[in-house]
mmCIF file with all atom_site columns, C-alpha atoms in Angstrom:
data_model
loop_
_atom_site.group_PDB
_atom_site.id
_atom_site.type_symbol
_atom_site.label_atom_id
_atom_site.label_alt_id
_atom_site.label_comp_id
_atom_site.label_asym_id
_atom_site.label_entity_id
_atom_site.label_seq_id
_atom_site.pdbx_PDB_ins_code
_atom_site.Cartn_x
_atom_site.Cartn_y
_atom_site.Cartn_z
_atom_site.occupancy
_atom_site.B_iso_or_equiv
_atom_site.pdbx_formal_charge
_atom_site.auth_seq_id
_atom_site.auth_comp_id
_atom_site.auth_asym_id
_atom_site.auth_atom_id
_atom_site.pdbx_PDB_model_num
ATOM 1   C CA . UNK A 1 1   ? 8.921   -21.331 7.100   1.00 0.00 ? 1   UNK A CA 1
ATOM 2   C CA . UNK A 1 2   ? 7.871   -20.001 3.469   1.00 0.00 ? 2   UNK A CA 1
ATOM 3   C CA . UNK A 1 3   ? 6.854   -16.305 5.554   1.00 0.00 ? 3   UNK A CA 1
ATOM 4   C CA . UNK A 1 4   ? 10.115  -16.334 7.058   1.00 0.00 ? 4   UNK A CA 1
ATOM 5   C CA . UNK A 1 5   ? 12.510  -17.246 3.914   1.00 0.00 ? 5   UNK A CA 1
ATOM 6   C CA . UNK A 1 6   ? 10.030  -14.814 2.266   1.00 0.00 ? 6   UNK A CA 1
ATOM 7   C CA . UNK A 1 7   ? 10.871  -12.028 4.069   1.00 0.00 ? 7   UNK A CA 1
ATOM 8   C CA . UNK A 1 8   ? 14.642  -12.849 4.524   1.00 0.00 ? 8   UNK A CA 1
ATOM 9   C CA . UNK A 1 9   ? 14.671  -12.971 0.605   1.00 0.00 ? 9   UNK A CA 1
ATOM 10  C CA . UNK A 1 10  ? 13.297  -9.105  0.808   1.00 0.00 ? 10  UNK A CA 1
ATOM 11  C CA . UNK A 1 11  ? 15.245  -8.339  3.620   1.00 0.00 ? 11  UNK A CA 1
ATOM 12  C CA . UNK A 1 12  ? 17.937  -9.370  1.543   1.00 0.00 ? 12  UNK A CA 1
ATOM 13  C CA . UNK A 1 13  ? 16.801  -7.259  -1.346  1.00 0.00 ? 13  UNK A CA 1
ATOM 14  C CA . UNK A 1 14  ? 15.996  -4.609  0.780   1.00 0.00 ? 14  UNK A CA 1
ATOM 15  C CA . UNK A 1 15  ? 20.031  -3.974  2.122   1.00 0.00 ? 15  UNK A CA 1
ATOM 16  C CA . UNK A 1 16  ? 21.650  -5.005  -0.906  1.00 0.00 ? 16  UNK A CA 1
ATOM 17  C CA . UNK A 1 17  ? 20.080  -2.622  -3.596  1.00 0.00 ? 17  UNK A CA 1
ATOM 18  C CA . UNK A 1 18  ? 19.632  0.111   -1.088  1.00 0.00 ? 18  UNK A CA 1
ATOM 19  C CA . UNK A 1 19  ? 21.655  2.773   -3.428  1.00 0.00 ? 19  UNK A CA 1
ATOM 20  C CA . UNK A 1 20  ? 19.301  1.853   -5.961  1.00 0.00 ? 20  UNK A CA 1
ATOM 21  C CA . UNK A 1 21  ? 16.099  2.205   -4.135  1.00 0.00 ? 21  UNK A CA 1
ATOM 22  C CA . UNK A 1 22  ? 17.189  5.438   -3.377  1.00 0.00 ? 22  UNK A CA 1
ATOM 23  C CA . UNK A 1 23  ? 18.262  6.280   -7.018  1.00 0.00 ? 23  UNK A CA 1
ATOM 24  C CA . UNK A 1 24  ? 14.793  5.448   -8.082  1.00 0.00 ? 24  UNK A CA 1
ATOM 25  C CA . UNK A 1 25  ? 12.820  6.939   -5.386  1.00 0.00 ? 25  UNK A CA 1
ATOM 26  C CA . UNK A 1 26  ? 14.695  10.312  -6.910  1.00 0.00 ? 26  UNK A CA 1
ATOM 27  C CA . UNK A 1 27  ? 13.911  9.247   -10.238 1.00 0.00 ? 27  UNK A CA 1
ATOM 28  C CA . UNK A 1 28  ? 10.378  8.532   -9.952  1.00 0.00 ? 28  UNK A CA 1
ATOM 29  C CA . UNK A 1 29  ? 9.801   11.957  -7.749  1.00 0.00 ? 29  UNK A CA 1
ATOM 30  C CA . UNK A 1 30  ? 11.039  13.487  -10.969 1.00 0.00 ? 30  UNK A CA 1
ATOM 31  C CA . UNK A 1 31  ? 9.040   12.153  -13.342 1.00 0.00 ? 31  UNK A CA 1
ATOM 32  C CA . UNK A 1 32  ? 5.728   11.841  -10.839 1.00 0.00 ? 32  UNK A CA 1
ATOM 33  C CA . UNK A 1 33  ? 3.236   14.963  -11.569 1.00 0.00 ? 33  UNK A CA 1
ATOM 34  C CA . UNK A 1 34  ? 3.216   16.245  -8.302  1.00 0.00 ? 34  UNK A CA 1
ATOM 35  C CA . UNK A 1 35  ? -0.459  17.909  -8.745  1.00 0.00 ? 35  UNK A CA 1
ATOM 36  C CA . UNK A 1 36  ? -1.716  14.606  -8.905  1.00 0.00 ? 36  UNK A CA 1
ATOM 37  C CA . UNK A 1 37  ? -3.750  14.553  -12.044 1.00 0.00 ? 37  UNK A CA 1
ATOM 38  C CA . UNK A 1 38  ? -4.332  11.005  -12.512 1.00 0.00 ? 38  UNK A CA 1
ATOM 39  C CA . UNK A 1 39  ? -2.775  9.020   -15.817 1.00 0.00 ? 39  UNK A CA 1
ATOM 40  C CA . UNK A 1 40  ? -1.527  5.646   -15.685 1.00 0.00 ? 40  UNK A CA 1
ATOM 41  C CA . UNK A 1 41  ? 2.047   6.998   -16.057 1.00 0.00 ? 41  UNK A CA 1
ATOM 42  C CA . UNK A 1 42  ? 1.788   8.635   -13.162 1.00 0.00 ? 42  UNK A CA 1
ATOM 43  C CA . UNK A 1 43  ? 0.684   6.229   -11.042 1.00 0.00 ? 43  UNK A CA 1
ATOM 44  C CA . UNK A 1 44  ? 2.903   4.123   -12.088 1.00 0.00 ? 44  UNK A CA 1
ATOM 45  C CA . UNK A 1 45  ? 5.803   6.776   -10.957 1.00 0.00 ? 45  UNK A CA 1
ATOM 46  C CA . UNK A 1 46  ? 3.736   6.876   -7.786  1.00 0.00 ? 46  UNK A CA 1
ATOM 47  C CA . UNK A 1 47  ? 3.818   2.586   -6.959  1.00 0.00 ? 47  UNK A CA 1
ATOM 48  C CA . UNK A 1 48  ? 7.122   2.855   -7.911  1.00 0.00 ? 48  UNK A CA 1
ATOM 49  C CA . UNK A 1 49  ? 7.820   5.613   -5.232  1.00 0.00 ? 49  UNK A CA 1
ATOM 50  C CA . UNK A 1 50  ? 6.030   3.483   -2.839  1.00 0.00 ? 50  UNK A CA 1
ATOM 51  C CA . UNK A 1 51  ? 7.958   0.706   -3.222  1.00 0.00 ? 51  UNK A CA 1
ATOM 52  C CA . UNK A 1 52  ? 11.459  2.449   -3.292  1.00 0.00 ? 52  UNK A CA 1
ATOM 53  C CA . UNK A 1 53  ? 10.351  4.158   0.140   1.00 0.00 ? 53  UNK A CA 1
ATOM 54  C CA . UNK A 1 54  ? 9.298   0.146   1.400   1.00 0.00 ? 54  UNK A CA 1
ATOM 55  C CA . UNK A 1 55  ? 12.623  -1.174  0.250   1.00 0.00 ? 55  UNK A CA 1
ATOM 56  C CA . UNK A 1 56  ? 14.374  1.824   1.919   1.00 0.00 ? 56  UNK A CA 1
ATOM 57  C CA . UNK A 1 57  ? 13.113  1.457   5.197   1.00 0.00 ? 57  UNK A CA 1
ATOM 58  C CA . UNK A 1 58  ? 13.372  -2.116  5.454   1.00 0.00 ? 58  UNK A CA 1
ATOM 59  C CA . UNK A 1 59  ? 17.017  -1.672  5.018   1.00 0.00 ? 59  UNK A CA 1
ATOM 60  C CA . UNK A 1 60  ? 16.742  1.475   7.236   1.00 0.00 ? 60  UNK A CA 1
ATOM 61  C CA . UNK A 1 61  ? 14.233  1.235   9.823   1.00 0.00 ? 61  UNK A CA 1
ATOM 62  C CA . UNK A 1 62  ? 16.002  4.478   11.352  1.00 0.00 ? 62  UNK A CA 1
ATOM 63  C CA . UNK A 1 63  ? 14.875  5.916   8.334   1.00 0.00 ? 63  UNK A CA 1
ATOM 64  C CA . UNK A 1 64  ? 11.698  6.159   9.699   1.00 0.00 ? 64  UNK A CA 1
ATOM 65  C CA . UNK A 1 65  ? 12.673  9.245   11.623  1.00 0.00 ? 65  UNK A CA 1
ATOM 66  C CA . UNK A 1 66  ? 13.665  11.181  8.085   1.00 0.00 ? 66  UNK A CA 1
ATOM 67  C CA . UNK A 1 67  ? 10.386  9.882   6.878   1.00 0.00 ? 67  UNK A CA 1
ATOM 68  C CA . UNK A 1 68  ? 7.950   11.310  10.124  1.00 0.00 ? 68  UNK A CA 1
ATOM 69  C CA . UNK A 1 69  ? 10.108  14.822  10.055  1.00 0.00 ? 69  UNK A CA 1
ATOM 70  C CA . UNK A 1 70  ? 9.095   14.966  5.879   1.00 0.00 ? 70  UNK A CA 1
ATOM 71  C CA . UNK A 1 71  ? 5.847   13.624  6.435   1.00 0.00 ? 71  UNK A CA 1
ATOM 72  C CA . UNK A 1 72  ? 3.187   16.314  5.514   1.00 0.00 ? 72  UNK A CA 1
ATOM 73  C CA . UNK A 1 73  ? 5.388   17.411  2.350   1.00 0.00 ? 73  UNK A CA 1
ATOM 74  C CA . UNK A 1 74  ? 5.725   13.857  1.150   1.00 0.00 ? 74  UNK A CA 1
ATOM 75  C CA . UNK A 1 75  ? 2.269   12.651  1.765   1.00 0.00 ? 75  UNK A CA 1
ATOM 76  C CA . UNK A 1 76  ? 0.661   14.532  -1.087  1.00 0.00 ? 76  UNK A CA 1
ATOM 77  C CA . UNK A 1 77  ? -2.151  12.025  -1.742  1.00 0.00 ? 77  UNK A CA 1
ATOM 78  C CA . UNK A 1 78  ? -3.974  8.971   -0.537  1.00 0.00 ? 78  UNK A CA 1
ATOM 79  C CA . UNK A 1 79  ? -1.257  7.098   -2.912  1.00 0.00 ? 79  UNK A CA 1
ATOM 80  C CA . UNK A 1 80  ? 1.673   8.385   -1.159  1.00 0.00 ? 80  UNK A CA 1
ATOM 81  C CA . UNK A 1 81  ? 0.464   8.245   2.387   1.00 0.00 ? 81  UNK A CA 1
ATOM 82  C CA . UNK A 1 82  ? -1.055  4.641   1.874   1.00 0.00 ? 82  UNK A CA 1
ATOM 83  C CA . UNK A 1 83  ? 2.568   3.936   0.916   1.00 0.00 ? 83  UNK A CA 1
ATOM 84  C CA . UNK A 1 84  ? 4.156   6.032   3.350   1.00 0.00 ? 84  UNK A CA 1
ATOM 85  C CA . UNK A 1 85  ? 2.007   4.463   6.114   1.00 0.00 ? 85  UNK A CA 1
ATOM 86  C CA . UNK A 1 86  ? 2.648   0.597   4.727   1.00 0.00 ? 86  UNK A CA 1
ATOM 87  C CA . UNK A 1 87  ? 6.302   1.261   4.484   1.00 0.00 ? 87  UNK A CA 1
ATOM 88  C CA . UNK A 1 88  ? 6.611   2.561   8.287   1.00 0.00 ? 88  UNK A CA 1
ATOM 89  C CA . UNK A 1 89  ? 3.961   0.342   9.532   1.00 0.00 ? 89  UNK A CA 1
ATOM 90  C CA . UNK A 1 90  ? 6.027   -2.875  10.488  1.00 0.00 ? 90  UNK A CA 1
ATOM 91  C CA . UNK A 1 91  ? 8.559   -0.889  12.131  1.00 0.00 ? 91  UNK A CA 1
ATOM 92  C CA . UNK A 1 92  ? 8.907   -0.936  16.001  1.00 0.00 ? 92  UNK A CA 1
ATOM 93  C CA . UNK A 1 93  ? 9.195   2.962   16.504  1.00 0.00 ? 93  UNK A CA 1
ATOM 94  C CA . UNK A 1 94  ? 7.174   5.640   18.304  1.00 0.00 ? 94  UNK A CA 1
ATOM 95  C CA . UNK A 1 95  ? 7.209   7.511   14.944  1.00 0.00 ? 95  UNK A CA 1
ATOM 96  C CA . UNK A 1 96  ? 4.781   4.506   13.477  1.00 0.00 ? 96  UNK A CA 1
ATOM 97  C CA . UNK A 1 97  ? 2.503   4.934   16.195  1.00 0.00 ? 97  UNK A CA 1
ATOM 98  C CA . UNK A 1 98  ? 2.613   8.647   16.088  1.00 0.00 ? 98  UNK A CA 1
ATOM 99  C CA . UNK A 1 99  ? 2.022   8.692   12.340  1.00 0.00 ? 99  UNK A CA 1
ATOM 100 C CA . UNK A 1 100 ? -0.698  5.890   12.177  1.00 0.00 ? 100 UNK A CA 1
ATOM 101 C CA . UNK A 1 101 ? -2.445  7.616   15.399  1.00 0.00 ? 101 UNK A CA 1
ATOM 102 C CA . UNK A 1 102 ? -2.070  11.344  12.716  1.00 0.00 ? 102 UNK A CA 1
ATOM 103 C CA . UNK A 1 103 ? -3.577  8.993   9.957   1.00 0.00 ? 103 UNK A CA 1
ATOM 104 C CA . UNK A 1 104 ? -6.329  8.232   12.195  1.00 0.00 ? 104 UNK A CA 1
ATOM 105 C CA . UNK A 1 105 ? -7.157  11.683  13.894  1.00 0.00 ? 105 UNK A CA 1
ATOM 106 C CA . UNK A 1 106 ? -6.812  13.090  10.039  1.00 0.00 ? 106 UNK A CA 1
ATOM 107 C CA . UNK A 1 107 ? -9.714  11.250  8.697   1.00 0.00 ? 107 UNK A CA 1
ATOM 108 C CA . UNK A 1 108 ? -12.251 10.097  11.967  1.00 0.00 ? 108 UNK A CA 1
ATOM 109 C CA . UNK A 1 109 ? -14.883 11.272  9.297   1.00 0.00 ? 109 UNK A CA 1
ATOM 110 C CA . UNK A 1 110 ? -14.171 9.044   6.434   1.00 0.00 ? 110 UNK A CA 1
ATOM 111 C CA . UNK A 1 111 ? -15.303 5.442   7.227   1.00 0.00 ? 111 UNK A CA 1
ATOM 112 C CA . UNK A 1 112 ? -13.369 4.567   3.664   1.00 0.00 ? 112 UNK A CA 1
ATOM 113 C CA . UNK A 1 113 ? -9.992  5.953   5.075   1.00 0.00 ? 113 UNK A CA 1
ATOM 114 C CA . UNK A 1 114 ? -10.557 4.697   8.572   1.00 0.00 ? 114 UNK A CA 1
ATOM 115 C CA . UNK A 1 115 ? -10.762 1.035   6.864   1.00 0.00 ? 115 UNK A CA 1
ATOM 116 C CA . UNK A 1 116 ? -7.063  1.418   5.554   1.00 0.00 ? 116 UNK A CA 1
ATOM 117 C CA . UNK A 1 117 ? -6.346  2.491   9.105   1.00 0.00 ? 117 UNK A CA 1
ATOM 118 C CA . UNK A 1 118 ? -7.688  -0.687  10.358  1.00 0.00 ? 118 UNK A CA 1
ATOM 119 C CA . UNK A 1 119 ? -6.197  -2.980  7.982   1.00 0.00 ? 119 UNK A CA 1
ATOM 120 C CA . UNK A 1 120 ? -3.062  -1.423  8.243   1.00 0.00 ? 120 UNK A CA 1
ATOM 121 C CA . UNK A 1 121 ? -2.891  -2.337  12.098  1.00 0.00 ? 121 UNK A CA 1
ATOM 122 C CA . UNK A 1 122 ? -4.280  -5.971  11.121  1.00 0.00 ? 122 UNK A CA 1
ATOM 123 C CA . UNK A 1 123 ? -1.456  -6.373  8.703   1.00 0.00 ? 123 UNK A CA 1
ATOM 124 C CA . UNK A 1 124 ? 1.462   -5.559  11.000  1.00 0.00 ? 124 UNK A CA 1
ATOM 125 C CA . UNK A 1 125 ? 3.861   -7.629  11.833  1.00 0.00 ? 125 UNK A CA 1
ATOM 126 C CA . UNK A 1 126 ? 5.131   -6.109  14.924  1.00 0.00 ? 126 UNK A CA 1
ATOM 127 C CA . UNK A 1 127 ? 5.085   -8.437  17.852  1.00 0.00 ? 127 UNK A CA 1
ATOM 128 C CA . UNK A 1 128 ? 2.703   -6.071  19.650  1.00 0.00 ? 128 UNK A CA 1
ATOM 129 C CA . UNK A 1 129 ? 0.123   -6.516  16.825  1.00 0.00 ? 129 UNK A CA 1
ATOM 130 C CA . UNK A 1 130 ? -2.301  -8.686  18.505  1.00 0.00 ? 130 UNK A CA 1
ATOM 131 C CA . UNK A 1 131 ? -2.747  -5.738  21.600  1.00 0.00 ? 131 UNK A CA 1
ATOM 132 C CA . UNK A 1 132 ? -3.241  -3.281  19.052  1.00 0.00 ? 132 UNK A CA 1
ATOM 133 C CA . UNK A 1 133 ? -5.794  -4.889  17.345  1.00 0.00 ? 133 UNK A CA 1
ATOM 134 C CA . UNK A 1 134 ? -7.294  -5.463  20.972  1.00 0.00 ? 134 UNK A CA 1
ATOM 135 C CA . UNK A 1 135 ? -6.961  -1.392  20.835  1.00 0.00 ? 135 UNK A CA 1
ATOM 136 C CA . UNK A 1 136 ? -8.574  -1.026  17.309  1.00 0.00 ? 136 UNK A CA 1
ATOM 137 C CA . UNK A 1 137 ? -11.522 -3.197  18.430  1.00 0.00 ? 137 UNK A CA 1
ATOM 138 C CA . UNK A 1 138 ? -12.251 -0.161  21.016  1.00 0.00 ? 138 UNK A CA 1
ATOM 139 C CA . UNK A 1 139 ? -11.604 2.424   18.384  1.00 0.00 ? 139 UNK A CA 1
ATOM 140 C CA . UNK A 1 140 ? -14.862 5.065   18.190  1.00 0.00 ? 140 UNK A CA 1
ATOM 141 C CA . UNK A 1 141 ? -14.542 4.491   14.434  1.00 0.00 ? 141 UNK A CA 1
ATOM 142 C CA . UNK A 1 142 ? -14.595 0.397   14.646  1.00 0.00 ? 142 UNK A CA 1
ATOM 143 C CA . UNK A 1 143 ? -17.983 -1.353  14.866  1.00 0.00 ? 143 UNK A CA 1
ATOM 144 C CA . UNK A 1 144 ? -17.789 -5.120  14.108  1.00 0.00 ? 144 UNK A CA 1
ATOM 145 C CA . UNK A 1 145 ? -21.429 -4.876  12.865  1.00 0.00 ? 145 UNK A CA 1
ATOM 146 C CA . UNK A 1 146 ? -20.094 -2.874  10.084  1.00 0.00 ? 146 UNK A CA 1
ATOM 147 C CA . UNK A 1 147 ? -19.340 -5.422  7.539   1.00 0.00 ? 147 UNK A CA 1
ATOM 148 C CA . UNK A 1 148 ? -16.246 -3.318  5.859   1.00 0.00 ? 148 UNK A CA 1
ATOM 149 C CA . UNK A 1 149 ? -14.792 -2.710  9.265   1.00 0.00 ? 149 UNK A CA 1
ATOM 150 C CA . UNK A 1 150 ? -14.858 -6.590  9.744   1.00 0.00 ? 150 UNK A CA 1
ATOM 151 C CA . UNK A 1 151 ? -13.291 -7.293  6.980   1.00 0.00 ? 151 UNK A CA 1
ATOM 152 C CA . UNK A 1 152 ? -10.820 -4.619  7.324   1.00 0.00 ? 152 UNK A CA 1
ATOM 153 C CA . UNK A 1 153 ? -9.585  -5.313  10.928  1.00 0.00 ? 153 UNK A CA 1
ATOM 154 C CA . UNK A 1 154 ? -10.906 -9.312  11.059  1.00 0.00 ? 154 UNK A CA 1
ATOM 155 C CA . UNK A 1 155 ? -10.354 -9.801  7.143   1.00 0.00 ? 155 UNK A CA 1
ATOM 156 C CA . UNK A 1 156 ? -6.966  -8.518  7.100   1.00 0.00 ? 156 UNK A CA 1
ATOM 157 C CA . UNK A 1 157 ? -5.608  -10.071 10.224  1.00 0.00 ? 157 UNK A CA 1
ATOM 158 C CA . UNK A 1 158 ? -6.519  -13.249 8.319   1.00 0.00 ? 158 UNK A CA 1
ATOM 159 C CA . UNK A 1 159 ? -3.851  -12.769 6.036   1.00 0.00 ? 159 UNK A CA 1
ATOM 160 C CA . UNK A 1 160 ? -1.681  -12.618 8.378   1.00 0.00 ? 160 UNK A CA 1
ATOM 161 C CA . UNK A 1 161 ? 0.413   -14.932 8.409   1.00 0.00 ? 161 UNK A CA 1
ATOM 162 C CA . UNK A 1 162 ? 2.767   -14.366 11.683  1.00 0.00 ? 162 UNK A CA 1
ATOM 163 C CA . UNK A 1 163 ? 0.625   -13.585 14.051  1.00 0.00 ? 163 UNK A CA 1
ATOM 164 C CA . UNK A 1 164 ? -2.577  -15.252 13.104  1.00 0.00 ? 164 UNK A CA 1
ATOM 165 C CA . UNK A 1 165 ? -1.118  -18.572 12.271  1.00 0.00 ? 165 UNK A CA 1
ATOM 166 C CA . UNK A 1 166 ? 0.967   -18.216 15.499  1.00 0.00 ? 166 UNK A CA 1
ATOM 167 C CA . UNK A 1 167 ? 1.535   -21.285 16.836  1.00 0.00 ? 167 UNK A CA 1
ATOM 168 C CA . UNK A 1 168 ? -0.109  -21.510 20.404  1.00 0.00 ? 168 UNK A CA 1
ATOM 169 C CA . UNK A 1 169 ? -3.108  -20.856 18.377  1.00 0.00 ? 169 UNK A CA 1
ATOM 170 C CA . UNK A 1 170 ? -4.259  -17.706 19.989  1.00 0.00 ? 170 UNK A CA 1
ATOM 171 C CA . UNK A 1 171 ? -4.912  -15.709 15.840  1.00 0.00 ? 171 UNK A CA 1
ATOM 172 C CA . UNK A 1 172 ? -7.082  -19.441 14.955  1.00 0.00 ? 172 UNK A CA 1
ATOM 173 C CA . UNK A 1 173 ? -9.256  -18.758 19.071  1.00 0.00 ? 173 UNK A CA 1
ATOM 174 C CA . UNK A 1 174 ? -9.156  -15.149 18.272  1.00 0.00 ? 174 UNK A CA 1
ATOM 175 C CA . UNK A 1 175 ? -10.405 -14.679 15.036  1.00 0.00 ? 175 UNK A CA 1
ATOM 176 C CA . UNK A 1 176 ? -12.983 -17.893 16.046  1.00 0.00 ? 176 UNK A CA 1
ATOM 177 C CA . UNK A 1 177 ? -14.547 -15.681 18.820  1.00 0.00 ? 177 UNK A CA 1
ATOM 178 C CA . UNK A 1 178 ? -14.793 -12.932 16.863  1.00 0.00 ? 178 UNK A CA 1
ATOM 179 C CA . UNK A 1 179 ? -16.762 -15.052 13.836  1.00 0.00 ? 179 UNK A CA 1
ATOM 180 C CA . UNK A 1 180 ? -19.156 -16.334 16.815  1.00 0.00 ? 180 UNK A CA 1
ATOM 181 C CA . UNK A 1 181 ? -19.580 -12.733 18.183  1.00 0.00 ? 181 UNK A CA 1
ATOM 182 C CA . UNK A 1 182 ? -20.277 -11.361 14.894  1.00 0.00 ? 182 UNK A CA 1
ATOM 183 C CA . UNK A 1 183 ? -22.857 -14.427 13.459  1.00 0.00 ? 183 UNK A CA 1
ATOM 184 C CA . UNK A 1 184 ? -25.180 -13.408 16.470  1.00 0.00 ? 184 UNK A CA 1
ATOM 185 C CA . UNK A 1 185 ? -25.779 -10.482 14.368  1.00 0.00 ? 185 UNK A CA 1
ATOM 186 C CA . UNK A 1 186 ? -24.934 -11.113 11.081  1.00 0.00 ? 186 UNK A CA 1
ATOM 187 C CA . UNK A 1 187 ? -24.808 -14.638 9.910   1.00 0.00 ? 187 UNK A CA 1
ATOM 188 C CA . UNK A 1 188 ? -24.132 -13.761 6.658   1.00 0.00 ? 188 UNK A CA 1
ATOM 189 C CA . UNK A 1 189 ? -20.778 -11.397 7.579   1.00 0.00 ? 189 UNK A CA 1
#
């Protein structure tokens, strides 16, 4: 009950000061140095940004198609297209997919990046979360005897709270299987 009045509060939020988060979201592109030199002002105009976009397109999930056309030019940084990505990723469209699967292809090289990949599918709460973690589990960049990718897929679908406190159990048998498969191996994981 507390997830669900918790998100109806931001939903709430979300629709009501829409003007506003778009006012800011101009505001803080402004003031944001775009060659991303990095001072605490700035990334402060840059969290800000990210949580304008957030509040936008949980108002506007259509949005989302503004937001994939823009993509490259907006996604300047790891800041911005961590936000970008977060902002989209709860939202049942093809253009999620397509820019998470970009996200993906973009960095196959950097096992860092590839664990925000991972914990952003963990995190979702689209009801098709628990196949695409199925999906990530088979990704050529996901190995559960990786401790980081553990914690980013496994760790992160911990947390939450929809799907893996769902209540036929399956997140509790799930992530249970997954902490017997990987203590064969590693104990200490």
């Amino acid at each position: 009950r507390y997830h669900q009045a918790r998100e109806a509060l931001l939903d709430t939020l979300a629709v009501h000061f829409l003007p506003k988060w778009h006012e800011l979201n101009r505001q803080a592109a402004k003031q944001e140095n775009q060659s991303y030199e990095y001072s605490p002002e700035a990334a402060g105009w840059r969290t800000l940004r990210n949580v304008c976009r957030a509040f936008v397109l949980r108002a506007d999930p259509a949005h989302i198609e503004a937001v994939a056309e823009k993509y490259g030019e907006m996604a300047q940084n790891m800041t911005h297209e961590w936000g970008i990505l977060s902002a989209v990723n709860h939202i049942d469209r093809h253009e999620r997919d397509r820019l998470l699967a970009q996200f993906a292809e973009k960095f196959a090289d950097d096992p860092l990046v590839m664990d925000k990949y991972f914990a952003l599918i963990a995190s979702c709460r689209r009801s098709d979360t628990p196949q695409q973690i199925q999906a990530a589990l088979q990704h050529p960049a996901f190995n559960l005897q990786n401790p980081n990718k553990a914690r980013a897929l496994l760790g992160t679908f911990s947390r939450n709270v929809p799907h893996f406190h769902a209540a036929d159990g399956r997140g509790y048998r799930f992530l249970a299987d997954k902490i017997l498969e990987a203590d064969r191996f590693n104990p200490s994981l």
